[in-house]
Structure formats: structure tokens, C-alpha cells
Short mmCIF file of C-alpha atoms and ligand atoms in Angstrom, two decimals:
data_model
loop_
_atom_site.label_atom_id
_atom_site.label_comp_id
_atom_site.label_asym_id
_atom_site.label_seq_id
_atom_site.Cartn_x
_atom_site.Cartn_y
_atom_site.Cartn_z
CA MET Z 93 0.00 0.00 0.00
CA ALA Z 94 1.27 3.47 -0.82
CA LEU Z 95 2.26 5.61 2.09
CA LYS Z 96 0.14 8.67 2.59
CA ILE Z 97 2.41 11.68 2.45
CA GLY Z 98 1.27 15.21 3.21
CA ILE Z 99 2.73 18.40 1.80
CA VAL Z 100 2.10 21.80 3.30
CA ARG Z 101 2.26 24.46 0.60
CA ASP Z 102 0.80 27.90 0.13
CA PRO Z 103 1.58 30.79 -2.23
CA ARG Z 104 1.55 33.21 0.71
CA TYR Z 105 4.88 31.75 1.87
CA MET Z 106 6.37 33.59 -1.09
CA ASP Z 107 5.15 36.94 0.18
CA HIS Z 108 8.11 37.09 2.57
CA LYS Z 109 10.58 39.08 0.48
CA PRO Z 110 13.90 39.71 2.19
CA GLY Z 111 15.36 41.49 -0.84
CA LEU Z 112 16.54 40.77 -4.35
CA VAL Z 113 20.01 39.55 -3.47
CA HIS Z 114 19.04 37.65 -0.31
CA PRO Z 115 19.71 33.88 -0.54
CA GLU Z 116 16.52 32.98 1.36
CA SER Z 117 14.39 34.02 -1.60
CA PRO Z 118 10.80 33.16 -2.61
CA ASN Z 119 12.34 31.36 -5.61
CA ARG Z 120 13.32 28.54 -3.27
CA LEU Z 121 9.69 27.57 -2.83
CA ARG Z 122 8.91 28.32 -6.46
CA SER Z 123 11.43 25.70 -7.50
CA LEU Z 124 10.09 23.19 -4.97
CA TYR Z 125 6.47 23.73 -5.94
CA ARG Z 126 7.37 23.36 -9.61
CA MET Z 127 9.13 20.10 -8.86
CA LEU Z 128 6.06 18.89 -6.92
CA ASP Z 129 3.71 19.71 -9.76
CA LYS Z 130 5.93 17.91 -12.23
CA ASP Z 131 6.91 14.79 -10.30
CA PHE Z 132 4.56 14.19 -7.37
CA ASN Z 133 1.22 15.74 -8.10
CA ASP Z 134 -0.68 12.46 -7.91
CA SER Z 135 1.24 10.88 -5.07
CA VAL Z 136 0.96 13.43 -2.25
CA ILE Z 137 -1.86 14.97 -0.28
CA TYR Z 138 -1.81 18.75 -0.07
CA ILE Z 139 -2.51 20.39 3.25
CA GLU Z 140 -3.62 23.98 3.31
CA PRO Z 141 -2.07 25.76 6.27
CA GLU Z 142 -3.86 27.97 8.74
CA SER Z 143 -2.28 30.77 10.69
CA ALA Z 144 -0.91 29.81 14.10
CA THR Z 145 -2.80 31.25 17.06
CA LEU Z 146 -1.28 33.77 19.46
CA GLU Z 147 -1.53 31.18 22.21
CA GLN Z 148 0.53 28.75 20.11
CA LEU Z 149 3.21 31.32 19.29
CA GLU Z 150 3.47 32.25 22.95
CA LEU Z 151 4.46 28.68 23.79
CA VAL Z 152 7.90 29.80 22.56
CA HIS Z 153 8.00 33.50 21.78
CA THR Z 154 7.68 36.44 24.16
CA PRO Z 155 4.71 38.79 23.79
CA ALA Z 156 7.09 41.71 23.19
CA TYR Z 157 8.81 39.89 20.34
CA ILE Z 158 5.51 38.88 18.71
CA LYS Z 159 4.48 42.52 18.97
CA GLN Z 160 7.71 43.56 17.30
CA ILE Z 161 6.98 41.22 14.38
CA MET Z 162 3.44 42.60 14.08
CA SER Z 163 4.85 46.14 13.93
CA THR Z 164 6.53 45.24 10.61
CA ALA Z 165 3.12 44.71 8.98
CA GLY Z 166 2.66 46.81 5.87
CA ARG Z 167 6.18 48.27 5.96
CA ASP Z 168 8.21 47.64 2.84
CA PHE Z 169 11.42 46.90 4.61
CA THR Z 170 12.41 46.33 8.23
CA THR Z 171 15.67 44.85 9.47
CA LEU Z 172 15.14 42.47 12.39
CA ALA Z 173 18.75 41.28 12.40
CA PRO Z 174 21.61 42.14 10.04
CA ASP Z 175 20.92 38.99 8.00
CA THR Z 176 17.14 38.98 8.49
CA PRO Z 177 15.28 41.75 6.67
CA VAL Z 178 11.51 41.47 6.32
CA SER Z 179 8.87 42.87 4.00
CA ALA Z 180 5.29 44.10 4.32
CA ASN Z 181 3.65 40.66 4.39
CA THR Z 182 6.40 38.69 6.09
CA TYR Z 183 4.38 38.56 9.30
CA ILE Z 184 1.59 36.69 7.49
CA ALA Z 185 4.03 34.14 6.07
CA ALA Z 186 5.71 33.74 9.45
CA TRP Z 187 2.46 33.05 11.32
CA LEU Z 188 1.46 30.70 8.51
CA ALA Z 189 4.78 28.82 8.63
CA VAL Z 190 4.18 27.89 12.27
CA GLY Z 191 0.52 27.19 11.58
CA GLY Z 192 1.41 24.94 8.64
CA CYS Z 193 3.63 22.78 10.84
CA ILE Z 194 0.93 22.56 13.49
CA LYS Z 195 -1.67 21.60 10.91
CA ALA Z 196 0.70 18.89 9.65
CA LEU Z 197 1.10 17.62 13.20
CA GLU Z 198 -2.67 17.45 13.67
CA ALA Z 199 -3.06 15.51 10.41
CA LEU Z 200 -0.31 13.08 11.45
CA LEU Z 201 -1.85 12.55 14.88
CA ALA Z 202 -5.26 11.97 13.34
CA GLY Z 203 -3.68 9.02 11.56
CA GLN Z 204 -4.35 10.45 8.12
CA LEU Z 205 -0.72 10.50 7.04
CA ARG Z 206 2.50 8.57 7.53
CA ALA Z 207 4.76 11.58 7.03
CA CYS Z 208 4.46 15.23 6.19
CA PHE Z 209 6.84 17.69 4.57
CA CYS Z 210 6.12 21.34 5.35
CA MET Z 211 7.39 23.46 2.46
CA VAL Z 212 7.25 26.68 4.37
CA ARG Z 213 9.28 29.83 4.80
CA PRO Z 214 10.62 31.79 6.56
CA PRO Z 215 12.64 28.98 8.12
CA GLY Z 216 12.76 28.57 11.90
CA HIS Z 217 15.65 26.83 13.60
CA HIS Z 218 17.59 30.02 14.43
CA ALA Z 219 14.57 31.94 15.79
CA LEU Z 220 14.98 32.47 19.53
CA ALA Z 221 12.19 33.22 21.99
CA ASP Z 222 12.77 36.96 21.66
CA ARG Z 223 15.02 37.41 18.64
CA ALA Z 224 15.08 36.85 14.89
CA GLY Z 225 18.28 35.75 13.18
CA GLY Z 226 19.76 33.54 10.50
CA PHE Z 227 16.82 34.30 8.14
CA CYS Z 228 14.36 32.92 10.77
CA ILE Z 229 11.42 34.74 12.38
CA PHE Z 230 9.40 32.23 14.41
CA ASN Z 231 10.62 28.80 15.44
CA ASN Z 232 8.30 26.65 13.34
CA LEU Z 233 9.35 23.26 14.69
CA GLY Z 234 10.05 24.58 18.19
CA VAL Z 235 6.50 25.86 18.59
CA THR Z 236 5.12 22.63 17.11
CA ALA Z 237 7.14 20.46 19.51
CA LYS Z 238 6.06 22.56 22.51
CA TYR Z 239 2.48 22.29 21.31
CA ALA Z 240 2.76 18.50 21.03
CA VAL Z 241 4.11 18.35 24.57
CA GLU Z 242 1.62 20.80 26.10
CA LYS Z 243 -1.55 19.84 24.26
CA TYR Z 244 -1.04 16.10 23.75
CA GLY Z 245 1.36 15.23 26.54
CA TYR Z 246 4.07 13.72 24.36
CA LYS Z 247 7.13 12.76 26.36
CA ARG Z 248 9.62 11.70 23.70
CA ILE Z 249 9.95 13.91 20.64
CA LEU Z 250 13.11 13.56 18.57
CA ILE Z 251 14.20 16.54 16.49
CA ILE Z 252 16.80 15.67 13.84
CA ASP Z 253 18.51 18.72 12.34
CA TRP Z 254 20.57 17.94 9.24
CA ASP Z 255 20.85 21.54 8.04
CA ILE Z 256 24.55 22.45 7.78
CA HIS Z 257 24.01 25.28 10.29
CA HIS Z 258 23.47 24.52 13.95
CA GLY Z 259 19.88 25.07 15.09
CA ASN Z 260 20.91 27.19 18.03
CA ALA Z 261 17.34 28.16 18.88
CA LEU Z 262 16.01 24.59 18.82
CA GLN Z 263 18.85 23.66 21.15
CA ASP Z 264 18.10 26.62 23.38
CA LEU Z 265 14.35 25.94 23.64
CA PHE Z 266 14.76 22.38 24.85
CA TYR Z 267 18.12 22.57 26.60
CA ARG Z 268 16.62 21.82 30.02
CA ASP Z 269 13.88 19.51 28.74
CA ASN Z 270 14.09 15.71 28.59
CA ARG Z 271 10.91 15.39 26.55
CA VAL Z 272 12.55 16.70 23.40
CA LEU Z 273 15.85 15.25 22.25
CA TYR Z 274 17.68 17.51 19.80
CA LEU Z 275 20.20 15.86 17.48
CA SER Z 276 22.11 18.10 15.08
CA SER Z 277 24.89 17.58 12.56
CA HIS Z 278 26.47 20.86 11.47
CA TYR Z 279 29.67 22.64 10.56
CA MET Z 280 30.71 24.95 13.38
CA GLY Z 281 32.70 27.26 11.13
CA TRP Z 282 29.46 28.79 9.85
CA TYR Z 283 26.76 30.87 11.53
CA PRO Z 284 25.78 30.73 14.41
CA HIS Z 285 29.04 29.05 15.53
CA THR Z 286 27.26 27.21 18.36
CA GLY Z 287 26.68 23.49 18.76
CA ASP Z 288 29.93 22.29 20.28
CA TRP Z 289 30.32 18.72 21.53
CA GLU Z 290 30.08 19.65 25.19
CA GLU Z 291 26.72 21.41 24.82
CA THR Z 292 24.76 18.36 25.96
CA GLY Z 293 21.89 19.93 27.91
CA GLU Z 294 21.33 21.04 31.50
CA GLY Z 295 19.27 19.94 34.50
CA GLU Z 296 16.49 17.58 33.43
CA GLY Z 297 17.66 17.95 29.86
CA LEU Z 298 21.23 16.85 30.51
CA GLY Z 299 22.23 14.36 27.81
CA TYR Z 300 19.21 15.15 25.64
CA ASN Z 301 21.11 17.53 23.38
CA VAL Z 302 23.32 15.71 20.91
CA ASN Z 303 25.63 17.90 18.85
CA LEU Z 304 27.64 16.34 16.06
CA PRO Z 305 30.01 18.95 14.62
CA VAL Z 306 31.10 17.63 11.23
CA PRO Z 307 34.09 18.57 9.07
CA LYS Z 308 33.64 20.77 6.04
CA GLU Z 309 34.87 17.94 3.80
CA LEU Z 310 31.77 15.92 4.71
CA GLU Z 311 30.80 13.45 1.98
CA ASP Z 312 27.79 11.17 1.48
CA ASN Z 313 29.41 8.11 3.02
CA ASP Z 314 30.43 10.12 6.10
CA ILE Z 315 26.93 11.39 6.85
CA ILE Z 316 25.38 7.97 6.16
CA HIS Z 317 27.83 6.37 8.58
CA ILE Z 318 27.24 9.00 11.26
CA TYR Z 319 23.46 8.77 11.12
CA ARG Z 320 23.42 4.99 10.89
CA GLU Z 321 25.45 4.72 14.08
CA ILE Z 322 24.10 7.63 16.12
CA LEU Z 323 20.51 8.09 14.93
CA GLY Z 324 20.08 4.31 14.85
CA ARG Z 325 21.01 4.06 18.51
CA VAL Z 326 18.97 7.09 19.56
CA VAL Z 327 15.79 5.77 17.96
CA ARG Z 328 16.22 2.15 19.07
CA ARG Z 329 17.12 2.99 22.65
CA TRP Z 330 15.10 6.12 23.33
CA LYS Z 331 12.07 5.13 21.23
CA PRO Z 332 10.69 8.51 20.18
CA GLU Z 333 6.93 8.88 19.79
CA LEU Z 334 7.30 11.62 17.18
CA ILE Z 335 10.15 12.35 14.78
CA PHE Z 336 10.68 15.89 13.52
CA VAL Z 337 13.29 16.79 10.92
CA ALA Z 338 14.67 20.31 10.57
CA ALA Z 339 15.21 19.63 6.90
CA GLY Z 340 17.84 21.96 5.53
CA PHE Z 341 19.59 21.08 2.30
CA ASP Z 342 22.51 23.48 2.47
CA ALA Z 343 25.08 20.74 3.10
CA HIS Z 344 24.77 19.99 -0.63
CA GLU Z 345 28.00 20.43 -2.62
CA LYS Z 346 26.41 23.06 -4.84
CA ASP Z 347 25.03 25.17 -2.01
CA PRO Z 348 26.56 28.66 -1.91
CA LEU Z 349 26.32 28.89 1.89
CA GLY Z 350 27.01 25.36 3.09
CA ARG Z 351 29.82 24.28 0.80
CA THR Z 352 30.36 20.77 2.12
CA ARG Z 353 30.41 17.81 -0.28
CA LEU Z 354 27.08 16.05 0.00
CA THR Z 355 25.08 15.14 -3.08
CA GLU Z 356 21.31 14.83 -3.28
CA LYS Z 357 21.69 11.07 -2.77
CA ALA Z 358 22.69 11.65 0.86
CA TYR Z 359 19.18 12.92 1.52
CA LEU Z 360 17.69 9.83 -0.09
CA TRP Z 361 19.57 7.56 2.30
CA LEU Z 362 18.97 9.76 5.32
CA THR Z 363 15.24 9.76 4.61
CA GLN Z 364 15.19 6.02 4.14
CA MET Z 365 16.96 5.65 7.46
CA VAL Z 366 14.46 7.92 9.23
CA LEU Z 367 11.56 5.99 7.70
CA GLN Z 368 12.95 2.57 8.62
CA LEU Z 369 13.80 3.66 12.14
CA SER Z 370 10.37 5.16 12.55
CA ASP Z 371 8.90 1.81 11.42
CA SER Z 372 10.89 0.18 14.22
CA VAL Z 373 9.17 2.35 16.84
CA ARG Z 374 5.55 1.69 15.93
CA GLY Z 375 5.60 4.00 12.95
CA ALA Z 376 6.28 7.19 14.88
CA PRO Z 377 4.90 10.00 12.68
CA ILE Z 378 7.50 11.95 10.71
CA LEU Z 379 7.20 15.70 10.36
CA MET Z 380 9.75 17.45 8.16
CA ALA Z 381 9.98 21.21 7.83
CA LEU Z 382 12.10 23.08 5.34
CA GLU Z 383 15.03 25.03 6.80
CA GLY Z 384 18.00 26.02 4.58
CA GLY Z 385 19.06 25.12 1.04
CA TYR Z 386 19.99 28.01 -1.25
CA ASP Z 387 20.97 26.57 -4.60
CA LEU Z 388 17.66 26.19 -6.41
CA TRP Z 389 18.68 23.15 -8.43
CA ALA Z 390 20.32 21.37 -5.48
CA LEU Z 391 17.37 22.14 -3.23
CA ALA Z 392 14.77 20.77 -5.65
CA SER Z 393 16.91 17.71 -6.47
CA SER Z 394 17.47 16.92 -2.81
CA VAL Z 395 13.82 17.29 -1.84
CA ARG Z 396 12.88 15.17 -4.88
CA GLU Z 397 15.02 12.38 -3.42
CA VAL Z 398 13.33 12.76 -0.03
CA LEU Z 399 9.86 12.56 -1.53
CA GLY Z 400 10.92 9.74 -3.82
CA VAL Z 401 11.69 7.65 -0.74
CA LEU Z 402 8.56 8.68 1.14
CA THR Z 403 6.16 8.01 -1.72
CA PHE Z 404 7.88 4.89 -3.08
CA GLN Z 405 5.66 1.83 -2.96
CA GLY Z 406 7.98 -1.07 -3.70
CA ARG Z 407 10.74 -2.92 -1.92
CA ARG Z 408 13.39 -0.60 -0.60
CA ASP Z 409 17.09 -0.88 -1.33
CA ARG Z 410 19.38 -1.62 1.55
CA ILE Z 411 21.11 1.45 2.87
CA PRO Z 412 24.71 1.08 1.66
CA LEU Z 413 27.19 -0.14 4.24
CA VAL Z 414 29.87 2.47 3.96
CA SER Z 415 33.14 2.97 5.69
CA SER Z 416 34.19 6.44 6.65
CA ARG Z 417 37.18 7.58 8.65
CA ARG Z 418 35.73 11.05 9.18
CA GLY Z 419 32.38 9.56 10.19
CA SER Z 420 33.98 7.07 12.58
CA GLU Z 421 35.74 9.88 14.40
CA VAL Z 422 32.48 11.76 14.90
CA VAL Z 423 30.70 8.61 16.12
CA ALA Z 424 33.48 7.68 18.54
CA ARG Z 425 33.58 11.14 20.06
CA ALA Z 426 29.81 11.38 20.47
CA MET Z 427 29.62 7.91 22.00
CA SER Z 428 32.37 8.55 24.53
CA LEU Z 429 30.89 11.90 25.50
CA HIS Z 430 27.31 10.66 25.89
CA GLU Z 431 28.11 7.32 27.49
CA LYS Z 432 27.85 8.75 30.98
CA TYR Z 433 24.20 9.74 30.48
CA GLY Z 434 23.16 6.25 29.36
CA ILE Z 435 20.23 7.62 27.34
CA TRP Z 436 21.02 6.12 23.94
CA THR Z 437 24.56 4.72 24.10
CA ALA Z 438 23.93 1.80 26.44
ZN1 ZN F 602 21.27 26.31 7.06
#
């Protein structure tokens, strides 16, 4: 039986216009939506987003910050952070980006879908409770995870962040929380330069923050090895009830910001891994939300691979058994550092 896959899309996400030369441009979604229409129109279920509510936004963001975002309404150009300019209708897109992820969550929990990919912008994983940054306004997945915890009482939500930049704000939101385990692979030489090995959480959340700084020379076999070893253990031992993916595609070799050496095939194998691991924990729903990815061709090709795996109906290929010196070093370091917490290494 074909898997039911949801896609959140809406033309209003393109009304956030950070400027003609800004890499986080509306064309990113244009190229994704075009790819969808061409290759997946009959095999996905479209979900129309609704705006998040104020109550939902306030699960993460301060009232003063939400007010600040609302004050940009109707103004052609406001700079929230040096890298994060916004336009007259950005606030609508930003509320809708959070709301789209929440709508996807509701559809997943209603059992209507196996997985959902939220093709939203602005992205979210750098948006702090009271501050925009890194092209992000509201923390789309952060709000959705808090909502799942508060409204539905979920106790084990895994957030995988494979964007090449560290999701500093996702880390920050759940740093003292053992109900959300944040696992990120990223290159620390880029913005926001956080996400070091030793940032493993605090208090109740100690050990529930897993940072995997990767080298800039990262290749497909390295990332496959790292995720097979680390993500495999995390899912099998910790048994998440929900799996979120901060799905950035800027680790692609053609990406102008990421500049590591992954190809689109890496995302095929990573997605297959997430799907198989989710099958092993009673089919934990998978919610992916778009983060980075700035080369239009690389972005569309990578997401095509992701959707190809999710919508594929036949027998799946075995994930290649690769060897990787760079990957082995990352795995060994993470294992030795996290051993003392006994959450997923035991
Ligand atoms: Zn990124």
C-alpha cells in the first residue's frame, strides 16, 4: 500500500521578500512547488495551512517579540537582524509557517498521514524566543514540539537537524527539557558558531542535546555512517513517539552557503533511514519542515530524493554499508561523550 504523504504548501509563503540579493528568496519555494507539480502531483496529499494562534506562538516566543513582528506589517522593509530583513507581508508568512507545521502535526496525529513535509518559509531553527536571526522569524518546529508536549502530553519527541548550520534556537528551547531530544549535525565554522560537543543539555535535559560537529569535507558516506550509528542508537534505545526533521539542504555540494560535499543522494539515504527507524518504533509519525538550502537546483533535487523515498511503494534498497574515517571519528567522540548519560549509548 502506498504511504500517505502530506505536503504543506501555500503561495503566501512567497510573500516574505527579504530582498533581491538575499539567498533565502521566494524562488526557493517556487522551484520546490514546480518540482512537486511535475513529479509528485498524484502521489501526495496537499494540506492547506492555517495561521498559528497567538496562544501557540506564545508557547515559545515572548509577547514583546511577537508585537515587534506585528509592527513590521505593511512596511516595505524592516531589518530584524543584520541577516534577516523582512517585507510588508512577512508577518503573514511567518504566522502561517508555524501554523502549517501545526496543521501537519494534527493531520499526522489523526492518523491520516505517515509523514508530512512542510514546504514553508521563513525557516525557523535560528529563531529564539525573543530574537530573529539567520533568516528565521518564528521557530516553526520549536513551537510545534512545545504544542505536542503541552496539548497532547508527548514525552519523547526527537528533532533531527541535518541543516549544515546549527539550530541554536532549537537547542536553546529544549536545553533543560528531557521530553525533546535535539540531534544536530552541522559545521561549526558557519553561523551561528554554536553546537559544540560539550553542549549536551542542562538539569532535566542533561544528555538530551546531541551535537555532532562535522568537518567541512563531509561526503555522502560520512553522513550515512554518522546517522546509521548515532541516529540508529537514539531511535532504538530512546524510542521517540514523534520524529521531527529540521530539513535543511545546504550541506549539498552546490550550495553557496554550506559548501560541504554532499550530493542529493545523501538525503535519499537519510530519509530512508528515518523511515525505517520510525517503522521500528511503531511508525512514529515523521514531520519534516524546510530550513536552509539556497541553490535552487540542489534544493529541488534533494527534496525530490526525499519525496521519492517517502512516496515509493515497492521494496526498498538496503542502505549502503559504507566505511568512513571522518564519520567514525564523529561517532566515537559522540559515543564517549554521551556514554555517561546512558540515554542512547547503552
Ligand atoms: Zn542552514
